[in-house]
């Protein structure tokens, strides 16, 4: 009912913004902006943090999902965890220090706009409708935040939607592993590489549909990451997929892979799988 409708209205609004996006207006402060074709520009606009919903886990904990929207078609951001990019909570004792917060934000993707559930936070069973985990992010001159909450209208189908028949792809990081479906995702063991190496990142993806969409992103780490392919469709009977990534400076990086049966399905808030590749790059 209401939840679906309000999400569609927002989605249609965003689609209409994109359909007529021009880059000629002067900058207007976010508090004075109206949602119009002037909001998206080449540079100078904000990263909008987004609360994408939550889902219950079998052990009684809950997972809160955050995504974002880069309002720039050309400008990327590197925003380290700290005063400009952090989580806070009013839930006593909840440790957010190891949250997988993204620190690199690509320009607006060409094929889809909202980066859905880029990372998630697990909260205890006692975390209730009054509690919040809030993501704060500052970019250009904008200081924005979004509260994550576990209220019923925002509960997500995970990892499948009975109503629409959607199912998150099954992702394995080795051919013999059991595999994982859904937004909580799967994390690789540390991968060791050197600056300038071509690093092969592999996953095995299964789904009842003939094809799935696969997208790769630089999630965190200070340097520049380049991929031989950023997004594509994969025939699921072929299963194995691989990209080659290159890192231009030493450090600890995370590369995020997302896969869904079709990017149009992102609009329905179900069902995709995340995979996080941890790469330690030395000189």
PDB file of C-alpha atoms in Angstrom:
ATOM      1  CA  UNK A   1       0.000   0.000   0.000  1.00  0.00           C
ATOM      2  CA  UNK A   2       1.400   3.266   1.234  1.00  0.00           C
ATOM      3  CA  UNK A   3       5.061   2.250   1.371  1.00  0.00           C
ATOM      4  CA  UNK A   4       5.147   1.152  -2.258  1.00  0.00           C
ATOM      5  CA  UNK A   5       3.278   4.227  -3.426  1.00  0.00           C
ATOM      6  CA  UNK A   6       5.534   6.731  -1.687  1.00  0.00           C
ATOM      7  CA  UNK A   7       8.628   4.988  -3.009  1.00  0.00           C
ATOM      8  CA  UNK A   8       7.238   5.093  -6.552  1.00  0.00           C
ATOM      9  CA  UNK A   9       6.459   8.794  -6.243  1.00  0.00           C
ATOM     10  CA  UNK A  10      10.022   9.509  -5.178  1.00  0.00           C
ATOM     11  CA  UNK A  11      11.343   7.270  -7.914  1.00  0.00           C
ATOM     12  CA  UNK A  12       9.257   8.960 -10.592  1.00  0.00           C
ATOM     13  CA  UNK A  13      10.406  12.319  -9.291  1.00  0.00           C
ATOM     14  CA  UNK A  14      14.051  11.270  -9.546  1.00  0.00           C
ATOM     15  CA  UNK A  15      13.530   9.793 -13.004  1.00  0.00           C
ATOM     16  CA  UNK A  16      11.954  13.019 -14.192  1.00  0.00           C
ATOM     17  CA  UNK A  17      14.890  14.984 -12.780  1.00  0.00           C
ATOM     18  CA  UNK A  18      17.243  12.873 -14.844  1.00  0.00           C
ATOM     19  CA  UNK A  19      15.220  12.948 -17.987  1.00  0.00           C
ATOM     20  CA  UNK A  20      15.693  16.690 -18.308  1.00  0.00           C
ATOM     21  CA  UNK A  21      18.934  17.244 -16.410  1.00  0.00           C
ATOM     22  CA  UNK A  22      20.852  20.307 -17.565  1.00  0.00           C
ATOM     23  CA  UNK A  23      24.079  21.727 -16.215  1.00  0.00           C
ATOM     24  CA  UNK A  24      23.758  25.455 -16.700  1.00  0.00           C
ATOM     25  CA  UNK A  25      22.204  26.877 -13.530  1.00  0.00           C
ATOM     26  CA  UNK A  26      24.043  28.643 -10.748  1.00  0.00           C
ATOM     27  CA  UNK A  27      24.369  26.736  -7.488  1.00  0.00           C
ATOM     28  CA  UNK A  28      21.496  26.996  -5.059  1.00  0.00           C
ATOM     29  CA  UNK A  29      21.826  26.016  -1.423  1.00  0.00           C
ATOM     30  CA  UNK A  30      20.228  22.651  -0.712  1.00  0.00           C
ATOM     31  CA  UNK A  31      17.741  24.145   1.777  1.00  0.00           C
ATOM     32  CA  UNK A  32      16.419  26.411  -0.976  1.00  0.00           C
ATOM     33  CA  UNK A  33      16.440  23.870  -3.786  1.00  0.00           C
ATOM     34  CA  UNK A  34      13.323  22.483  -5.326  1.00  0.00           C
ATOM     35  CA  UNK A  35      13.357  19.092  -7.042  1.00  0.00           C
ATOM     36  CA  UNK A  36      13.838  20.156 -10.622  1.00  0.00           C
ATOM     37  CA  UNK A  37      16.097  19.594 -13.590  1.00  0.00           C
ATOM     38  CA  UNK A  38      18.668  21.916 -12.010  1.00  0.00           C
ATOM     39  CA  UNK A  39      19.490  19.628  -9.074  1.00  0.00           C
ATOM     40  CA  UNK A  40      21.851  17.268 -10.894  1.00  0.00           C
ATOM     41  CA  UNK A  41      25.034  18.848 -12.211  1.00  0.00           C
ATOM     42  CA  UNK A  42      28.492  17.899 -13.360  1.00  0.00           C
ATOM     43  CA  UNK A  43      30.012  18.890 -10.005  1.00  0.00           C
ATOM     44  CA  UNK A  44      29.411  20.870  -6.832  1.00  0.00           C
ATOM     45  CA  UNK A  45      26.388  18.949  -5.584  1.00  0.00           C
ATOM     46  CA  UNK A  46      25.920  16.664  -2.603  1.00  0.00           C
ATOM     47  CA  UNK A  47      26.156  13.002  -1.768  1.00  0.00           C
ATOM     48  CA  UNK A  48      22.676  12.242  -0.408  1.00  0.00           C
ATOM     49  CA  UNK A  49      22.778   9.495   2.268  1.00  0.00           C
ATOM     50  CA  UNK A  50      19.728   7.230   2.069  1.00  0.00           C
ATOM     51  CA  UNK A  51      18.100   4.856   4.527  1.00  0.00           C
ATOM     52  CA  UNK A  52      16.958   1.966   2.315  1.00  0.00           C
ATOM     53  CA  UNK A  53      15.043  -0.065   4.905  1.00  0.00           C
ATOM     54  CA  UNK A  54      15.731  -2.992   7.229  1.00  0.00           C
ATOM     55  CA  UNK A  55      15.089  -6.709   7.578  1.00  0.00           C
ATOM     56  CA  UNK A  56      14.945  -9.174  10.483  1.00  0.00           C
ATOM     57  CA  UNK A  57      17.539 -11.945  10.818  1.00  0.00           C
ATOM     58  CA  UNK A  58      16.924 -15.486  12.038  1.00  0.00           C
ATOM     59  CA  UNK A  59      18.861 -14.916  15.280  1.00  0.00           C
ATOM     60  CA  UNK A  60      16.600 -12.012  16.330  1.00  0.00           C
ATOM     61  CA  UNK A  61      18.993  -9.263  15.266  1.00  0.00           C
ATOM     62  CA  UNK A  62      18.008  -6.825  12.538  1.00  0.00           C
ATOM     63  CA  UNK A  63      19.935  -5.399   9.593  1.00  0.00           C
ATOM     64  CA  UNK A  64      19.623  -1.722   8.606  1.00  0.00           C
ATOM     65  CA  UNK A  65      20.570  -0.844   5.016  1.00  0.00           C
ATOM     66  CA  UNK A  66      22.042   2.426   3.772  1.00  0.00           C
ATOM     67  CA  UNK A  67      22.547   3.603   0.194  1.00  0.00           C
ATOM     68  CA  UNK A  68      23.331   6.926  -1.425  1.00  0.00           C
ATOM     69  CA  UNK A  69      22.785   9.177  -4.393  1.00  0.00           C
ATOM     70  CA  UNK A  70      25.665  11.192  -5.890  1.00  0.00           C
ATOM     71  CA  UNK A  71      24.015  14.265  -7.437  1.00  0.00           C
ATOM     72  CA  UNK A  72      27.032  14.850  -9.711  1.00  0.00           C
ATOM     73  CA  UNK A  73      27.515  13.329 -13.156  1.00  0.00           C
ATOM     74  CA  UNK A  74      31.312  13.913 -13.200  1.00  0.00           C
ATOM     75  CA  UNK A  75      32.518  14.441  -9.640  1.00  0.00           C
ATOM     76  CA  UNK A  76      33.597  11.531  -7.450  1.00  0.00           C
ATOM     77  CA  UNK A  77      34.417  11.817  -3.752  1.00  0.00           C
ATOM     78  CA  UNK A  78      36.839  10.274  -1.306  1.00  0.00           C
ATOM     79  CA  UNK A  79      35.540  10.949   2.200  1.00  0.00           C
ATOM     80  CA  UNK A  80      37.411   9.027   4.907  1.00  0.00           C
ATOM     81  CA  UNK A  81      35.586   7.774   7.979  1.00  0.00           C
ATOM     82  CA  UNK A  82      35.745  10.617  10.494  1.00  0.00           C
ATOM     83  CA  UNK A  83      34.011  13.921  11.122  1.00  0.00           C
ATOM     84  CA  UNK A  84      32.689  14.093   7.523  1.00  0.00           C
ATOM     85  CA  UNK A  85      31.538  10.459   7.224  1.00  0.00           C
ATOM     86  CA  UNK A  86      30.367   8.593  10.313  1.00  0.00           C
ATOM     87  CA  UNK A  87      27.580   6.672  12.034  1.00  0.00           C
ATOM     88  CA  UNK A  88      26.052   7.485  15.390  1.00  0.00           C
ATOM     89  CA  UNK A  89      23.416   5.699  17.462  1.00  0.00           C
ATOM     90  CA  UNK A  90      21.273   6.301  20.525  1.00  0.00           C
ATOM     91  CA  UNK A  91      21.301   2.552  21.313  1.00  0.00           C
ATOM     92  CA  UNK A  92      23.520   1.994  24.378  1.00  0.00           C
ATOM     93  CA  UNK A  93      26.585  -0.161  23.801  1.00  0.00           C
ATOM     94  CA  UNK A  94      26.141  -0.621  20.047  1.00  0.00           C
ATOM     95  CA  UNK A  95      29.660  -0.644  18.559  1.00  0.00           C
ATOM     96  CA  UNK A  96      29.749   0.967  15.116  1.00  0.00           C
ATOM     97  CA  UNK A  97      33.547   1.084  14.815  1.00  0.00           C
ATOM     98  CA  UNK A  98      33.749  -1.822  12.377  1.00  0.00           C
ATOM     99  CA  UNK A  99      30.871  -0.735  10.145  1.00  0.00           C
ATOM    100  CA  UNK A 100      31.649  -1.126   6.474  1.00  0.00           C
ATOM    101  CA  UNK A 101      31.064   2.567   5.649  1.00  0.00           C
ATOM    102  CA  UNK A 102      31.871   3.489   2.037  1.00  0.00           C
ATOM    103  CA  UNK A 103      34.536   6.164   1.640  1.00  0.00           C
ATOM    104  CA  UNK A 104      34.628   6.382  -2.180  1.00  0.00           C
ATOM    105  CA  UNK A 105      31.631   7.604  -4.150  1.00  0.00           C
ATOM    106  CA  UNK A 106      31.601   7.289  -7.924  1.00  0.00           C
ATOM    107  CA  UNK A 107      29.816   9.860 -10.084  1.00  0.00           C
ATOM    108  CA  UNK A 108      26.202   9.165 -10.909  1.00  0.00           C
ATOM    109  CA  UNK A 109      26.068   5.724 -12.585  1.00  0.00           C
ATOM    110  CA  UNK A 110      24.846   5.829 -16.190  1.00  0.00           C
ATOM    111  CA  UNK A 111      22.343   2.979 -15.939  1.00  0.00           C
ATOM    112  CA  UNK A 112      20.802   3.556 -12.489  1.00  0.00           C
ATOM    113  CA  UNK A 113      20.836   6.413 -10.038  1.00  0.00           C
ATOM    114  CA  UNK A 114      20.372   5.396  -6.456  1.00  0.00           C
ATOM    115  CA  UNK A 115      23.118   3.100  -5.154  1.00  0.00           C
ATOM    116  CA  UNK A 116      20.955   0.706  -3.152  1.00  0.00           C
ATOM    117  CA  UNK A 117      22.140  -0.751   0.157  1.00  0.00           C
ATOM    118  CA  UNK A 118      25.842  -0.094  -0.340  1.00  0.00           C
ATOM    119  CA  UNK A 119      26.398  -1.196   3.265  1.00  0.00           C
ATOM    120  CA  UNK A 120      24.414  -2.460   6.214  1.00  0.00           C
ATOM    121  CA  UNK A 121      24.555  -2.377  10.013  1.00  0.00           C
ATOM    122  CA  UNK A 122      23.418  -5.242  12.256  1.00  0.00           C
ATOM    123  CA  UNK A 123      21.594  -4.107  15.398  1.00  0.00           C
ATOM    124  CA  UNK A 124      20.645  -6.257  18.426  1.00  0.00           C
ATOM    125  CA  UNK A 125      17.202  -7.715  19.078  1.00  0.00           C
ATOM    126  CA  UNK A 126      16.612  -5.003  21.708  1.00  0.00           C
ATOM    127  CA  UNK A 127      16.939  -2.221  19.119  1.00  0.00           C
ATOM    128  CA  UNK A 128      13.342  -1.007  18.797  1.00  0.00           C
ATOM    129  CA  UNK A 129      11.236   1.441  16.807  1.00  0.00           C
ATOM    130  CA  UNK A 130      12.441   4.363  18.945  1.00  0.00           C
ATOM    131  CA  UNK A 131      16.148   3.729  18.323  1.00  0.00           C
ATOM    132  CA  UNK A 132      18.192   5.126  15.442  1.00  0.00           C
ATOM    133  CA  UNK A 133      21.478   4.550  13.650  1.00  0.00           C
ATOM    134  CA  UNK A 134      22.212   7.770  11.764  1.00  0.00           C
ATOM    135  CA  UNK A 135      24.653   8.146   8.858  1.00  0.00           C
ATOM    136  CA  UNK A 136      26.216  11.606   8.550  1.00  0.00           C
ATOM    137  CA  UNK A 137      28.071  12.622   5.409  1.00  0.00           C
ATOM    138  CA  UNK A 138      29.483  15.983   4.344  1.00  0.00           C
ATOM    139  CA  UNK A 139      30.355  16.679   0.707  1.00  0.00           C
ATOM    140  CA  UNK A 140      31.074  19.963  -1.041  1.00  0.00           C
ATOM    141  CA  UNK A 141      29.319  22.399   1.301  1.00  0.00           C
ATOM    142  CA  UNK A 142      26.455  20.110   2.354  1.00  0.00           C
ATOM    143  CA  UNK A 143      26.184  18.383   5.738  1.00  0.00           C
ATOM    144  CA  UNK A 144      23.503  15.713   5.430  1.00  0.00           C
ATOM    145  CA  UNK A 145      22.317  12.773   7.514  1.00  0.00           C
ATOM    146  CA  UNK A 146      19.723  10.011   7.378  1.00  0.00           C
ATOM    147  CA  UNK A 147      18.339   8.022  10.334  1.00  0.00           C
ATOM    148  CA  UNK A 148      18.119   4.239  10.002  1.00  0.00           C
ATOM    149  CA  UNK A 149      15.207   2.772  11.936  1.00  0.00           C
ATOM    150  CA  UNK A 150      13.361  -0.528  12.300  1.00  0.00           C
ATOM    151  CA  UNK A 151       9.798   0.687  11.863  1.00  0.00           C
ATOM    152  CA  UNK A 152       7.344  -1.648  10.071  1.00  0.00           C
ATOM    153  CA  UNK A 153       6.705   0.448   6.903  1.00  0.00           C
ATOM    154  CA  UNK A 154      10.382   0.104   5.951  1.00  0.00           C
ATOM    155  CA  UNK A 155      10.785  -3.661   6.319  1.00  0.00           C
ATOM    156  CA  UNK A 156      12.400  -5.198   3.226  1.00  0.00           C
ATOM    157  CA  UNK A 157      11.786  -8.534   1.525  1.00  0.00           C
ATOM    158  CA  UNK A 158      15.051 -10.432   1.963  1.00  0.00           C
ATOM    159  CA  UNK A 159      16.477 -12.384   0.156  1.00  0.00           C
ATOM    160  CA  UNK A 160      13.379 -12.987  -1.970  1.00  0.00           C
ATOM    161  CA  UNK A 161      10.032 -11.398  -2.647  1.00  0.00           C
ATOM    162  CA  UNK A 162       7.099 -13.778  -2.693  1.00  0.00           C
ATOM    163  CA  UNK A 163       4.796 -11.217  -4.282  1.00  0.00           C
ATOM    164  CA  UNK A 164       6.955 -10.399  -7.281  1.00  0.00           C
ATOM    165  CA  UNK A 165       8.777 -13.710  -7.427  1.00  0.00           C
ATOM    166  CA  UNK A 166      12.149 -11.960  -7.214  1.00  0.00           C
ATOM    167  CA  UNK A 167      15.141 -13.775  -5.781  1.00  0.00           C
ATOM    168  CA  UNK A 168      18.594 -12.414  -4.977  1.00  0.00           C
ATOM    169  CA  UNK A 169      21.357 -14.109  -6.990  1.00  0.00           C
ATOM    170  CA  UNK A 170      23.457 -16.739  -5.219  1.00  0.00           C
ATOM    171  CA  UNK A 171      27.078 -15.565  -5.015  1.00  0.00           C
ATOM    172  CA  UNK A 172      30.093 -17.733  -4.227  1.00  0.00           C
ATOM    173  CA  UNK A 173      33.628 -16.417  -3.938  1.00  0.00           C
ATOM    174  CA  UNK A 174      35.097 -19.893  -4.491  1.00  0.00           C
ATOM    175  CA  UNK A 175      33.487 -22.576  -6.683  1.00  0.00           C
ATOM    176  CA  UNK A 176      33.056 -24.968  -3.756  1.00  0.00           C
ATOM    177  CA  UNK A 177      31.620 -22.569  -1.136  1.00  0.00           C
ATOM    178  CA  UNK A 178      27.935 -22.665  -0.190  1.00  0.00           C
ATOM    179  CA  UNK A 179      27.263 -19.165  -1.413  1.00  0.00           C
ATOM    180  CA  UNK A 180      25.225 -16.267  -0.071  1.00  0.00           C
ATOM    181  CA  UNK A 181      22.087 -14.460  -1.195  1.00  0.00           C
ATOM    182  CA  UNK A 182      21.102 -10.972  -0.133  1.00  0.00           C
ATOM    183  CA  UNK A 183      22.213  -7.585   0.999  1.00  0.00           C
ATOM    184  CA  UNK A 184      24.179  -8.632   4.090  1.00  0.00           C
ATOM    185  CA  UNK A 185      26.480 -10.092   1.505  1.00  0.00           C
ATOM    186  CA  UNK A 186      29.691 -12.070   1.547  1.00  0.00           C
ATOM    187  CA  UNK A 187      33.229 -10.885   2.353  1.00  0.00           C
ATOM    188  CA  UNK A 188      36.378 -12.231   0.745  1.00  0.00           C
ATOM    189  CA  UNK A 189      39.475 -13.319   2.590  1.00  0.00           C
ATOM    190  CA  UNK A 190      42.231 -10.695   2.297  1.00  0.00           C
ATOM    191  CA  UNK A 191      43.699 -10.493  -1.222  1.00  0.00           C
ATOM    192  CA  UNK A 192      47.301  -9.299  -1.457  1.00  0.00           C
ATOM    193  CA  UNK A 193      48.480  -7.211  -4.390  1.00  0.00           C
ATOM    194  CA  UNK A 194      51.009  -4.602  -5.429  1.00  0.00           C
ATOM    195  CA  UNK A 195      50.517  -1.116  -6.838  1.00  0.00           C
ATOM    196  CA  UNK A 196      49.855  -1.288 -10.585  1.00  0.00           C
ATOM    197  CA  UNK A 197      49.072  -5.033 -10.629  1.00  0.00           C
ATOM    198  CA  UNK A 198      46.066  -6.308 -12.504  1.00  0.00           C
ATOM    199  CA  UNK A 199      44.156  -8.042  -9.698  1.00  0.00           C
ATOM    200  CA  UNK A 200      41.623 -10.673 -10.786  1.00  0.00           C
ATOM    201  CA  UNK A 201      38.442 -10.556  -8.700  1.00  0.00           C
ATOM    202  CA  UNK A 202      36.200 -13.557  -9.273  1.00  0.00           C
ATOM    203  CA  UNK A 203      32.723 -14.630  -8.281  1.00  0.00           C
ATOM    204  CA  UNK A 204      30.414 -17.465  -9.237  1.00  0.00           C
ATOM    205  CA  UNK A 205      26.795 -16.367  -9.676  1.00  0.00           C
ATOM    206  CA  UNK A 206      23.686 -18.525  -9.982  1.00  0.00           C
ATOM    207  CA  UNK A 207      20.073 -17.494 -10.560  1.00  0.00           C
ATOM    208  CA  UNK A 208      16.961 -19.104 -12.087  1.00  0.00           C
ATOM    209  CA  UNK A 209      16.830 -16.342 -14.735  1.00  0.00           C
ATOM    210  CA  UNK A 210      18.971 -16.621 -17.826  1.00  0.00           C
ATOM    211  CA  UNK A 211      20.841 -13.371 -17.154  1.00  0.00           C
ATOM    212  CA  UNK A 212      21.775 -11.194 -14.190  1.00  0.00           C
ATOM    213  CA  UNK A 213      23.239  -7.704 -13.930  1.00  0.00           C
ATOM    214  CA  UNK A 214      26.647  -7.320 -12.255  1.00  0.00           C
ATOM    215  CA  UNK A 215      28.205  -4.038 -11.144  1.00  0.00           C
ATOM    216  CA  UNK A 216      31.607  -3.321  -9.574  1.00  0.00           C
ATOM    217  CA  UNK A 217      32.511  -0.271  -7.470  1.00  0.00           C
ATOM    218  CA  UNK A 218      35.398   1.112  -5.479  1.00  0.00           C
ATOM    219  CA  UNK A 219      33.829   0.994  -1.980  1.00  0.00           C
ATOM    220  CA  UNK A 220      36.648   2.225   0.251  1.00  0.00           C
ATOM    221  CA  UNK A 221      40.402   2.860   0.253  1.00  0.00           C
ATOM    222  CA  UNK A 222      42.343   6.027  -0.468  1.00  0.00           C
ATOM    223  CA  UNK A 223      43.775   5.507  -3.926  1.00  0.00           C
ATOM    224  CA  UNK A 224      42.266   5.283  -7.368  1.00  0.00           C
ATOM    225  CA  UNK A 225      40.790   1.971  -8.531  1.00  0.00           C
ATOM    226  CA  UNK A 226      40.233   1.197 -12.214  1.00  0.00           C
ATOM    227  CA  UNK A 227      38.286  -1.771 -13.575  1.00  0.00           C
ATOM    228  CA  UNK A 228      38.397  -3.389 -16.995  1.00  0.00           C
ATOM    229  CA  UNK A 229      34.591  -3.549 -16.801  1.00  0.00           C
ATOM    230  CA  UNK A 230      32.250  -1.701 -14.419  1.00  0.00           C
ATOM    231  CA  UNK A 231      28.849  -3.215 -15.176  1.00  0.00           C
ATOM    232  CA  UNK A 232      27.452  -5.802 -17.538  1.00  0.00           C
ATOM    233  CA  UNK A 233      24.961  -8.607 -17.929  1.00  0.00           C
ATOM    234  CA  UNK A 234      26.116 -12.140 -17.182  1.00  0.00           C
ATOM    235  CA  UNK A 235      24.633 -15.364 -18.530  1.00  0.00           C
ATOM    236  CA  UNK A 236      23.977 -17.373 -15.383  1.00  0.00           C
ATOM    237  CA  UNK A 237      24.661 -20.731 -17.007  1.00  0.00           C
ATOM    238  CA  UNK A 238      28.199 -19.441 -17.534  1.00  0.00           C
ATOM    239  CA  UNK A 239      28.355 -18.632 -13.785  1.00  0.00           C
ATOM    240  CA  UNK A 240      31.934 -17.492 -13.313  1.00  0.00           C
ATOM    241  CA  UNK A 241      32.568 -13.778 -13.677  1.00  0.00           C
ATOM    242  CA  UNK A 242      35.798 -11.859 -13.287  1.00  0.00           C
ATOM    243  CA  UNK A 243      37.032  -8.296 -13.436  1.00  0.00           C
ATOM    244  CA  UNK A 244      40.550  -7.015 -13.329  1.00  0.00           C
ATOM    245  CA  UNK A 245      41.140  -4.134 -10.950  1.00  0.00           C
ATOM    246  CA  UNK A 246      44.201  -1.921 -10.682  1.00  0.00           C
ATOM    247  CA  UNK A 247      45.209   0.141  -7.628  1.00  0.00           C
ATOM    248  CA  UNK A 248      47.408   3.217  -7.951  1.00  0.00           C
ATOM    249  CA  UNK A 249      48.683   3.495  -4.360  1.00  0.00           C
ATOM    250  CA  UNK A 250      49.244   1.255  -1.354  1.00  0.00           C
ATOM    251  CA  UNK A 251      46.557   0.791   1.265  1.00  0.00           C
ATOM    252  CA  UNK A 252      43.574  -1.292   2.331  1.00  0.00           C
ATOM    253  CA  UNK A 253      40.746  -1.270  -0.175  1.00  0.00           C
ATOM    254  CA  UNK A 254      37.272  -2.755  -0.424  1.00  0.00           C
ATOM    255  CA  UNK A 255      35.671  -3.388  -3.819  1.00  0.00           C
ATOM    256  CA  UNK A 256      31.895  -3.860  -3.795  1.00  0.00           C
ATOM    257  CA  UNK A 257      30.183  -6.134  -6.279  1.00  0.00           C
ATOM    258  CA  UNK A 258      26.397  -6.008  -6.576  1.00  0.00           C
ATOM    259  CA  UNK A 259      24.261  -8.371  -8.616  1.00  0.00           C
ATOM    260  CA  UNK A 260      20.520  -8.437  -9.325  1.00  0.00           C
ATOM    261  CA  UNK A 261      18.373 -10.184 -11.916  1.00  0.00           C
ATOM    262  CA  UNK A 262      17.670  -6.829 -13.621  1.00  0.00           C
ATOM    263  CA  UNK A 263      18.502  -3.264 -12.549  1.00  0.00           C
ATOM    264  CA  UNK A 264      14.816  -2.349 -12.946  1.00  0.00           C
ATOM    265  CA  UNK A 265      14.190  -4.601  -9.924  1.00  0.00           C
ATOM    266  CA  UNK A 266      16.166  -2.192  -7.685  1.00  0.00           C
ATOM    267  CA  UNK A 267      13.060   0.014  -7.780  1.00  0.00           C
ATOM    268  CA  UNK A 268      11.122  -2.641  -5.867  1.00  0.00           C
ATOM    269  CA  UNK A 269      13.700  -2.766  -3.038  1.00  0.00           C
ATOM    270  CA  UNK A 270      14.281  -6.472  -3.675  1.00  0.00           C
ATOM    271  CA  UNK A 271      16.430  -8.490  -4.346  1.00  0.00           C
ATOM    272  CA  UNK A 272      20.174  -8.081  -4.771  1.00  0.00           C
ATOM    273  CA  UNK A 273      23.345  -9.610  -3.365  1.00  0.00           C
ATOM    274  CA  UNK A 274      26.448  -7.740  -2.206  1.00  0.00           C
ATOM    275  CA  UNK A 275      29.989  -9.105  -2.241  1.00  0.00           C
ATOM    276  CA  UNK A 276      32.913  -7.248  -0.687  1.00  0.00           C
ATOM    277  CA  UNK A 277      36.467  -7.951  -1.805  1.00  0.00           C
ATOM    278  CA  UNK A 278      39.177  -6.894   0.665  1.00  0.00           C
ATOM    279  CA  UNK A 279      42.420  -6.042  -1.112  1.00  0.00           C
ATOM    280  CA  UNK A 280      45.634  -5.104   0.724  1.00  0.00           C
ATOM    281  CA  UNK A 281      47.902  -3.266  -1.705  1.00  0.00           C
ATOM    282  CA  UNK A 282      51.613  -2.788  -1.065  1.00  0.00           C
ATOM    283  CA  UNK A 283      54.287  -0.938  -3.037  1.00  0.00           C
TER     284      UNK A 283
END
